[in-house]
PDB file of C-alpha atoms in Angstrom:
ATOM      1  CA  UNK A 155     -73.813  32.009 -77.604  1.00 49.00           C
ATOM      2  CA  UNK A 156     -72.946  34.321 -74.464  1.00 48.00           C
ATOM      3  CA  UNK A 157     -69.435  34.531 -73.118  1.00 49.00           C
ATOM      4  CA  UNK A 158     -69.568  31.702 -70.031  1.00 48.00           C
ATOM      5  CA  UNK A 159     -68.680  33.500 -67.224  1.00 51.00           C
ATOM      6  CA  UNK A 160     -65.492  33.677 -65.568  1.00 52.00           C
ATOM      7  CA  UNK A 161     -65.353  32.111 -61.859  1.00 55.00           C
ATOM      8  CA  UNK A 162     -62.951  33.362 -59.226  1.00 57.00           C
ATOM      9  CA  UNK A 163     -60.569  30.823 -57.561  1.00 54.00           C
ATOM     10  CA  UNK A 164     -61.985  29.391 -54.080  1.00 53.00           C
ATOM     11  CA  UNK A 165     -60.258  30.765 -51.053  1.00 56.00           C
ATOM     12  CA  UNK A 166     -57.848  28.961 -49.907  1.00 53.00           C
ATOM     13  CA  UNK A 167     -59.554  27.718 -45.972  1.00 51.00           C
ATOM     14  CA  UNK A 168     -57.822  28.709 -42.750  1.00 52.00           C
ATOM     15  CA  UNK A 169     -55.987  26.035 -41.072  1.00 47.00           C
ATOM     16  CA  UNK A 170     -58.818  24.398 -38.185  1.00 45.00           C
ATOM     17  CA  UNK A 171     -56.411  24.538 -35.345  1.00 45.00           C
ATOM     18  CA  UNK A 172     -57.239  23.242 -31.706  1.00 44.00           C
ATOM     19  CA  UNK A 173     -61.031  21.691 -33.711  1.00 37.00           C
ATOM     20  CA  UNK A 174     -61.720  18.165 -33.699  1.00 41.00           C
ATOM     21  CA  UNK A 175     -62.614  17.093 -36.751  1.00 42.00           C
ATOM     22  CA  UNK A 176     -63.526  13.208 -36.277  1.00 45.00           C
ATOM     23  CA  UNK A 177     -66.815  12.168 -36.934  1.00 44.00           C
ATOM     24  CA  UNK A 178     -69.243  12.048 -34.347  1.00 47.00           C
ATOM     25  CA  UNK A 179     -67.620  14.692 -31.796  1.00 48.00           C
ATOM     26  CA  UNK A 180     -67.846  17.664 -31.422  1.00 47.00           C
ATOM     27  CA  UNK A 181     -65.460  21.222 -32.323  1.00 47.00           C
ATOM     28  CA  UNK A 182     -62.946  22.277 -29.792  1.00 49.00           C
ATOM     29  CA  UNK A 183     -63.680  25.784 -29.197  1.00 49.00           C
ATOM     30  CA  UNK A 184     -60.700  28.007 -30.053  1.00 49.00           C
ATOM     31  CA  UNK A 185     -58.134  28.353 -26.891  1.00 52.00           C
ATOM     32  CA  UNK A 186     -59.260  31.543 -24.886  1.00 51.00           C
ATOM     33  CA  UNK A 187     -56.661  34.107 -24.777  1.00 48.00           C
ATOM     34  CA  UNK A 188     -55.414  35.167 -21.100  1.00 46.00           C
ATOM     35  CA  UNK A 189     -54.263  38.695 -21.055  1.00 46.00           C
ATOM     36  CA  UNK A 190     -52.170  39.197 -18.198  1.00 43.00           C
ATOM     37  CA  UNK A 191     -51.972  42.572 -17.201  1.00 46.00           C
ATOM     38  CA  UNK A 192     -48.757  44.289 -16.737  1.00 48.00           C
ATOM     39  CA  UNK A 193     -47.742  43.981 -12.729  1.00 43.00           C
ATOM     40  CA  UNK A 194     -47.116  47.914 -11.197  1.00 43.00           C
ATOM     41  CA  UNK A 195     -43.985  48.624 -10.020  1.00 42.00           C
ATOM     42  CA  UNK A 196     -43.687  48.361  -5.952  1.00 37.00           C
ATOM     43  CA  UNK A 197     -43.701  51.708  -4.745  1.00 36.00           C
ATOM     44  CA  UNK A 198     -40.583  52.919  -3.180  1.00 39.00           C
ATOM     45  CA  UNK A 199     -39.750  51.685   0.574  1.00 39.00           C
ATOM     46  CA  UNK A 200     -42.088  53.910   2.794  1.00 40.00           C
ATOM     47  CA  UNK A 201     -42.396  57.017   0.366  1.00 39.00           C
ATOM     48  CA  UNK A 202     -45.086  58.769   1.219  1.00 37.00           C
ATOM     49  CA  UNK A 203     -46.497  56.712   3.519  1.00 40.00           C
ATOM     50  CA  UNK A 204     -47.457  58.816   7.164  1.00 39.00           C
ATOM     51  CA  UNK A 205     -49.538  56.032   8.138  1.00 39.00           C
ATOM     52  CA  UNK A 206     -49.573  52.121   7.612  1.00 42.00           C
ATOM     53  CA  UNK A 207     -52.192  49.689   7.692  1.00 41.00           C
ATOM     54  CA  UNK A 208     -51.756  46.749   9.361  1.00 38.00           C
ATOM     55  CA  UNK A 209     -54.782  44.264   9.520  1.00 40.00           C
ATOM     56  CA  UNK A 210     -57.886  47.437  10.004  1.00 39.00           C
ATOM     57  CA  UNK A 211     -55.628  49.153  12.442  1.00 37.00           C
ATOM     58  CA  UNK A 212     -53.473  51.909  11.115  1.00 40.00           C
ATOM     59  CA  UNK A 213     -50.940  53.301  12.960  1.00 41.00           C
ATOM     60  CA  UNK A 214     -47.883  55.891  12.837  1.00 41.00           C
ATOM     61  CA  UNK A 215     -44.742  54.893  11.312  1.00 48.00           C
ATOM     62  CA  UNK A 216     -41.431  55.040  13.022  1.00 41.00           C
ATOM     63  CA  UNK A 217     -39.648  58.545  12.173  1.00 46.00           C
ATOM     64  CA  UNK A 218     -38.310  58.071   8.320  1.00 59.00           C
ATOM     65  CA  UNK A 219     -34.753  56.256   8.349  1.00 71.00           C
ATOM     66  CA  UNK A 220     -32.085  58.927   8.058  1.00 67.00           C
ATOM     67  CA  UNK A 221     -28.887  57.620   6.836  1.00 70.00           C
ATOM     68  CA  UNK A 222     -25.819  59.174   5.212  1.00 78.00           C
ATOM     69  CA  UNK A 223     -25.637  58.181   1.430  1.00 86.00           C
ATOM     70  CA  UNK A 224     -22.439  55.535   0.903  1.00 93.00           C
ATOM     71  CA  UNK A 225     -19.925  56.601  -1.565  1.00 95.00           C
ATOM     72  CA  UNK A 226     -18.839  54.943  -4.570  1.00 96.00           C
ATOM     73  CA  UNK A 227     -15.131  54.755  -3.255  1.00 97.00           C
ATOM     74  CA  UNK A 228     -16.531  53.926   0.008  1.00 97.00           C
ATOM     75  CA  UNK A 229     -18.544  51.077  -2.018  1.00 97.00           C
ATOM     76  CA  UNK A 230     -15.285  49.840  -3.294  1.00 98.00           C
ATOM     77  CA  UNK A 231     -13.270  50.491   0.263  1.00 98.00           C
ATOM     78  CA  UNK A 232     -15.922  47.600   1.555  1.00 98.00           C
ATOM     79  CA  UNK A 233     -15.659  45.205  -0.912  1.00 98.00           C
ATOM     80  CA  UNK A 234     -11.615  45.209  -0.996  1.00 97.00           C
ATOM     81  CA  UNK A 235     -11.565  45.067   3.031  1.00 98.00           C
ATOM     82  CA  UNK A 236     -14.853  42.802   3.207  1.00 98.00           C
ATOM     83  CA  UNK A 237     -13.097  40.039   1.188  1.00 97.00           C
ATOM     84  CA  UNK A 238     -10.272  40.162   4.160  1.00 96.00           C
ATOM     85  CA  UNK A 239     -12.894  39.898   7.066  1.00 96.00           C
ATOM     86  CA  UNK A 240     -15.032  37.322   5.110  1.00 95.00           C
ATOM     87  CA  UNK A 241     -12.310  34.910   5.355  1.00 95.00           C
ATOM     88  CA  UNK A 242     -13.078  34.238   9.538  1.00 94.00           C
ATOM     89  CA  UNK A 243     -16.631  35.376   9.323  1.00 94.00           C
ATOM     90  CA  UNK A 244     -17.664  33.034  12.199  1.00 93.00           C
ATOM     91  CA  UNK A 245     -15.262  33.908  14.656  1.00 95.00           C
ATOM     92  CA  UNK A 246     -15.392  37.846  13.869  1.00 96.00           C
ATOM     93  CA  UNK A 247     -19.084  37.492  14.722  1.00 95.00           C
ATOM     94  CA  UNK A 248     -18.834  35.806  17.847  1.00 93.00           C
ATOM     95  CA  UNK A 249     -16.141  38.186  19.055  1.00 95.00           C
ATOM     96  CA  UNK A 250     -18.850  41.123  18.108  1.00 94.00           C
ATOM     97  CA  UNK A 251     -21.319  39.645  20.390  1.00 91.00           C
ATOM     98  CA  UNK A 252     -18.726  39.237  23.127  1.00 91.00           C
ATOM     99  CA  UNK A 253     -17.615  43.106  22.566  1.00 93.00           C
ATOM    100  CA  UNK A 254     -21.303  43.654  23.564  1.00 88.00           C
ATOM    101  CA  UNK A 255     -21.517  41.391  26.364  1.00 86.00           C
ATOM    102  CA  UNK A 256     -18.654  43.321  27.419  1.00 88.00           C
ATOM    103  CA  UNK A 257     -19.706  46.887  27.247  1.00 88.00           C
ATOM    104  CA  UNK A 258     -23.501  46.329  28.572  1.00 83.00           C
ATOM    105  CA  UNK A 259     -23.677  42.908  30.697  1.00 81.00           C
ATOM    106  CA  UNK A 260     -27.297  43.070  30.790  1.00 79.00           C
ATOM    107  CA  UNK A 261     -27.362  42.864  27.089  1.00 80.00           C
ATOM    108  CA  UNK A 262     -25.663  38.751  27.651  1.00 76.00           C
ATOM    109  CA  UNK A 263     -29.402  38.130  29.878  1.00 74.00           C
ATOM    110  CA  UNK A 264     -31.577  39.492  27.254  1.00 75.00           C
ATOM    111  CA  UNK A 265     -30.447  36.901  24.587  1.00 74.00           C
ATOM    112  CA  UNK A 266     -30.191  34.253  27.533  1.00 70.00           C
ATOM    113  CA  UNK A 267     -27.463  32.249  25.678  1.00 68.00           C
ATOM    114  CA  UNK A 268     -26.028  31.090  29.175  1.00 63.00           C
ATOM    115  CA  UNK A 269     -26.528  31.737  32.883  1.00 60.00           C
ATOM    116  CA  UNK A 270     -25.594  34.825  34.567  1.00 59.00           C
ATOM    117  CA  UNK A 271     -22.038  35.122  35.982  1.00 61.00           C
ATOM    118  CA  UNK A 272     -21.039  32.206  33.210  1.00 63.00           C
ATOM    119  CA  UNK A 273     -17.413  31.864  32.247  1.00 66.00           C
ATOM    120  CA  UNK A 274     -16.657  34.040  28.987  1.00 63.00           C
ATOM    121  CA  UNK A 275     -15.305  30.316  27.698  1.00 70.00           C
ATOM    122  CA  UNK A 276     -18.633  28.910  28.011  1.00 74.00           C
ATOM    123  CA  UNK A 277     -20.485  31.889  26.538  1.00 77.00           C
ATOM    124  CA  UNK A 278     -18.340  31.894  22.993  1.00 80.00           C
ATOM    125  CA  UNK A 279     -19.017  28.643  22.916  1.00 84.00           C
ATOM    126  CA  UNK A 280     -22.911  28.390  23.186  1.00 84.00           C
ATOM    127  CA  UNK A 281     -24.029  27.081  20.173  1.00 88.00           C
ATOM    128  CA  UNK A 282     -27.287  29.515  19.820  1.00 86.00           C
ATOM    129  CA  UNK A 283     -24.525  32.534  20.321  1.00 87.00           C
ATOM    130  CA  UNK A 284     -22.303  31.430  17.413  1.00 90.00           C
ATOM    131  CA  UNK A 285     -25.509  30.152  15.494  1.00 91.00           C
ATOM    132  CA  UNK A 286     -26.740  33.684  15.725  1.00 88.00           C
ATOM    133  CA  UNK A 287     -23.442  35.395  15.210  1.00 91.00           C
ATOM    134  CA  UNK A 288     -22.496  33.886  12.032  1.00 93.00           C
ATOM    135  CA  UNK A 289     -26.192  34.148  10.676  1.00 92.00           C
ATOM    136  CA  UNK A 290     -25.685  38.007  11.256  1.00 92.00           C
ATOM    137  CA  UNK A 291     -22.140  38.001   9.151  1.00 95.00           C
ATOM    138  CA  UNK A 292     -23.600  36.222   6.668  1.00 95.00           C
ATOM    139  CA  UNK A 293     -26.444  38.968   5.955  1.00 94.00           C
ATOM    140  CA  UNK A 294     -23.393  41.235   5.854  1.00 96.00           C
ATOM    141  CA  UNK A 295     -21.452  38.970   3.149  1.00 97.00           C
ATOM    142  CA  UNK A 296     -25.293  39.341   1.316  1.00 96.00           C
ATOM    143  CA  UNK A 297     -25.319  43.195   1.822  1.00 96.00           C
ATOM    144  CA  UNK A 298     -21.827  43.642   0.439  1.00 97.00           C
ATOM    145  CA  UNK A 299     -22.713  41.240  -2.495  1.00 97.00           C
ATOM    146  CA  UNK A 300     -26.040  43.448  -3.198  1.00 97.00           C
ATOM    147  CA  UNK A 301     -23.997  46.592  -2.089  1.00 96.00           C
ATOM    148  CA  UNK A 302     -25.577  48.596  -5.725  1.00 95.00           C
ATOM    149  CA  UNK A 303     -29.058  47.348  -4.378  1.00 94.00           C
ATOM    150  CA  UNK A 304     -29.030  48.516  -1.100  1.00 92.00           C
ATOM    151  CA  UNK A 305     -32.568  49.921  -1.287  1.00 90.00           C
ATOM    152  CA  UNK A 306     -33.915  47.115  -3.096  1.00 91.00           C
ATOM    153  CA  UNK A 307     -32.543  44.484  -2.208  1.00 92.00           C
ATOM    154  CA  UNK A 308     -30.729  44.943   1.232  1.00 93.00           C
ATOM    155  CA  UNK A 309     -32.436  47.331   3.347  1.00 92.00           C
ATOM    156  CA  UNK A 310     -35.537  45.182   3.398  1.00 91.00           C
ATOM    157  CA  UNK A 311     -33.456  42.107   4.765  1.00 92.00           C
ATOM    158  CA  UNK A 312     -32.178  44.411   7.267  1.00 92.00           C
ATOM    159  CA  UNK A 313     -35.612  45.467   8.299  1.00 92.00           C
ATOM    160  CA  UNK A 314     -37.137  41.754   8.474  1.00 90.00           C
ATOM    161  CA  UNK A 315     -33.839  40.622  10.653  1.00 89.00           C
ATOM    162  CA  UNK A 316     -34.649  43.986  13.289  1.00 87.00           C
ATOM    163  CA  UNK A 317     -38.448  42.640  13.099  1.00 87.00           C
ATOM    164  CA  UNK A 318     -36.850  39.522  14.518  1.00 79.00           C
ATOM    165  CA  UNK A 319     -35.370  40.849  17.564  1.00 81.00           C
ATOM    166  CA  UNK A 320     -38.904  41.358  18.892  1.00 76.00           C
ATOM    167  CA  UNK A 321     -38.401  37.716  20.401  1.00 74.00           C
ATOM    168  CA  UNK A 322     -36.116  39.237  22.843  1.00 74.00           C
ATOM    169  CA  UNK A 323     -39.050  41.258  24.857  1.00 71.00           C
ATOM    170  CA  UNK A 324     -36.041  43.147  27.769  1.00 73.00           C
ATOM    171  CA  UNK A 325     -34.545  44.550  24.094  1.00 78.00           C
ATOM    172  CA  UNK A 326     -33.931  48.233  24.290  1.00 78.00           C
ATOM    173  CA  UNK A 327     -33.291  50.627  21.198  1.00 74.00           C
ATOM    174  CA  UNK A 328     -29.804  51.079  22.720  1.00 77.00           C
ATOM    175  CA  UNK A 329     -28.791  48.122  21.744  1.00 82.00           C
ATOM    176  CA  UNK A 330     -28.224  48.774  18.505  1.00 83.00           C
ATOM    177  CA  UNK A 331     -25.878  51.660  19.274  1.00 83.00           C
ATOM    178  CA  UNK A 332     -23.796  48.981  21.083  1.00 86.00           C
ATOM    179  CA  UNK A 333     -23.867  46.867  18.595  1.00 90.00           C
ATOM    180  CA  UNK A 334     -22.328  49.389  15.905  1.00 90.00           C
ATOM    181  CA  UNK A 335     -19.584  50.418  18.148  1.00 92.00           C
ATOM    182  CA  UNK A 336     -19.008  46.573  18.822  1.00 94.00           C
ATOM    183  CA  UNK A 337     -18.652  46.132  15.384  1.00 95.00           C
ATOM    184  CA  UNK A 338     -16.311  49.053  14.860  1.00 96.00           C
ATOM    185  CA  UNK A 339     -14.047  47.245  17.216  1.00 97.00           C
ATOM    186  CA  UNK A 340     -14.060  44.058  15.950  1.00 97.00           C
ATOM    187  CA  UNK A 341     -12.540  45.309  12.195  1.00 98.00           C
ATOM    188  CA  UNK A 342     -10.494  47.600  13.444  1.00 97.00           C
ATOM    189  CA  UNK A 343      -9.088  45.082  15.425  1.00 96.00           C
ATOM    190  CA  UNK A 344      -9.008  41.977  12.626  1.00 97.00           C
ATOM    191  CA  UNK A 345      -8.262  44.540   9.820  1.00 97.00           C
ATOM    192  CA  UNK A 346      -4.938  46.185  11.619  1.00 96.00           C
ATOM    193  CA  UNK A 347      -3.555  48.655   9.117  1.00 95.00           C
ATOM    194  CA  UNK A 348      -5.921  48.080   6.546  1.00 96.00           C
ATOM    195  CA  UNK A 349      -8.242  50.028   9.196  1.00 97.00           C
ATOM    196  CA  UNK A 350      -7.331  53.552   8.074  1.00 97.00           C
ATOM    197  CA  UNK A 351      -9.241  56.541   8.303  1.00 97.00           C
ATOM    198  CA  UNK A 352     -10.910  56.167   5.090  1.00 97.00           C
ATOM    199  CA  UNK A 353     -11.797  52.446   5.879  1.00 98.00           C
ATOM    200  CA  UNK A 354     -13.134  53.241   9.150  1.00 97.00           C
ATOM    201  CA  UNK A 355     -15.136  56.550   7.611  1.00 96.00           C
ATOM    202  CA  UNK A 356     -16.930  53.828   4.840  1.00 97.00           C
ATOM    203  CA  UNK A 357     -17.679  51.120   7.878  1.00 97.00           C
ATOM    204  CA  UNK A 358     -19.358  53.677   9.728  1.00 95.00           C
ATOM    205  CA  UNK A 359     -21.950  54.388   7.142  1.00 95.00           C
ATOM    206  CA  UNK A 360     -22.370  51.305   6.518  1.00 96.00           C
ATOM    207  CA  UNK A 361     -22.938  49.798   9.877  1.00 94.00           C
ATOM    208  CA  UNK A 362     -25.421  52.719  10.496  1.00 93.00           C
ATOM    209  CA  UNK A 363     -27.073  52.310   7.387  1.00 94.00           C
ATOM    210  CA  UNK A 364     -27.726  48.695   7.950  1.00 93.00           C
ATOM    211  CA  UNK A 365     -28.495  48.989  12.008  1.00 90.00           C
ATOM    212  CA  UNK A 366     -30.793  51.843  11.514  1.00 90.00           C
ATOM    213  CA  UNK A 367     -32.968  49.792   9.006  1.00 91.00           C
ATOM    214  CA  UNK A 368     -32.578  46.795  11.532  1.00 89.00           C
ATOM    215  CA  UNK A 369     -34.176  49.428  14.279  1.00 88.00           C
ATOM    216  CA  UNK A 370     -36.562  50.298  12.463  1.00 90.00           C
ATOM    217  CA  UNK A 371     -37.969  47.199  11.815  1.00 88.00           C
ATOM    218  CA  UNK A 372     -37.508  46.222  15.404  1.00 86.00           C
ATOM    219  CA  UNK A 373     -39.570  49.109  16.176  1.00 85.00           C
ATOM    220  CA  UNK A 374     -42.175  48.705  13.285  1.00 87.00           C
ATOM    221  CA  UNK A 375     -42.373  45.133  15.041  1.00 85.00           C
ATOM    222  CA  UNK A 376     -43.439  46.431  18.356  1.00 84.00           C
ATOM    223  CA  UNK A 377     -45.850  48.040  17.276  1.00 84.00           C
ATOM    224  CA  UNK A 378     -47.394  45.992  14.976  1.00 83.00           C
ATOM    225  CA  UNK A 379     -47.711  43.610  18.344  1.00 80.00           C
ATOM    226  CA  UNK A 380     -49.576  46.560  19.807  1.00 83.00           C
ATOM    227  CA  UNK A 381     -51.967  46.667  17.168  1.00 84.00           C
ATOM    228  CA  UNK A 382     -52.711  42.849  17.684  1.00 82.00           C
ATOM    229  CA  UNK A 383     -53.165  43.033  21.296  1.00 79.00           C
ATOM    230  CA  UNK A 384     -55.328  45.636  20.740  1.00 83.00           C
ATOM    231  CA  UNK A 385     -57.705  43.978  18.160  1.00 82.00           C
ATOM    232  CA  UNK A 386     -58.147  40.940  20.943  1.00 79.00           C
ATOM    233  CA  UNK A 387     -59.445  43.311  23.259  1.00 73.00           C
TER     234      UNK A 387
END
């Protein structure tokens, strides 16, 4: 009598997961798998770039933003003094737009907040001016906050808030020059002694690194209106 042969154990069966297995329907095909690819990372703000599309029309982008590099102990020189200003952020503001009004009149008629030869009473009180005031100090308080970012995070703001001054069509470039010296006055003038030279040296980059990015969206706004008008024609 031959030696019965030996039979291997059955495999054990895969577990049926995401099948049906009730009579009379059918199998659930397996889930498909989605592979999501990996997003690039955003090239950095403008490098490279000589020209820039903008909906078929490409045109020449404002000269590259040139602005001096702020300090780690100026970093910290804002954030100690900021947390004094912060405290009357609505009323610094409005006094900064006043300062302006001040040193260029025609400046008060471009933003048409209130009549010409209005009392300076009725123009810190016009709602729109201390709407638009305090809307400015807040990006501040979010640039300070984001002050380790300031290429990610806050020079774009700055360049979307310059886009928006395109709705004031008498605007000239010079007013952004006016409004950093404005501003210069303003904290000087609320911070008193804590104004010092070193203070004063980490404002100024600041203030021109933010107005410079809100000019050159300003400009980058113009002429993206260009391009428009020209694609109706």
């Amino acid at each position: 009598m031959s030696a019965s042969k030996v039979r291997a154990p059955p495999k054990p069966r895969q577990p049926r997961e995401n099948y049906i297995t009730k009579v009379g329907q059918k199998k659930k095909k397996p889930e498909e798998v989605v592979v999501v690819e990996e997003a690039k990372p955003e090239p950095k703000l403008f490098e490279g770039q000589q020209w820039i599309d903008r909906g078929g029309f490409e045109m020449r982008r404002p000269d590259a933003i040139d602005t001096i590099r702020i300090s780690s102990q100026h970093k910290d020189i804002l954030i100690q003094t900021w947390q004094l200003m912060s405290v009357h952020m609505a009323e610094s503001g409005t006094k900064i737009f006043l300062r302006i009004f001040e040193l260029s009149p025609t400046v008060r008629d471009v933003f048409n907040y209130t009549t010409p030869g209005a009392d300076p009473e009725d123009v810190a009180n016009n709602p729109r001016l201390k709407y638009h005031a305090l809307a400015f100090m807040q990006a501040l308080d979010d640039a300070i906050t984001n002050i380790d970012s300031l290429t990610t995070k806050v020079a774009p703001v700055f360049i979307n808030l310059g886009k928006h001054h395109i709705h004031f069509p008498d605007l000239k470039g010079n007013y952004f020059d006016l409004f950093c010296g404005a501003m210069m006055y303003v904290f000087r003038e609320d911070l008193g002694e804590a104004f010092n030279p070193d203070t004063r040296m980490a404002w100024s980059h600041m203030f021109d690194y933010l107005l410079q990015h809100m000019k050159f969206g300003w400009e980058l706004a113009i002429e993206e209106q260009r391009a428009r008008q020209a694609s109706e024609k």
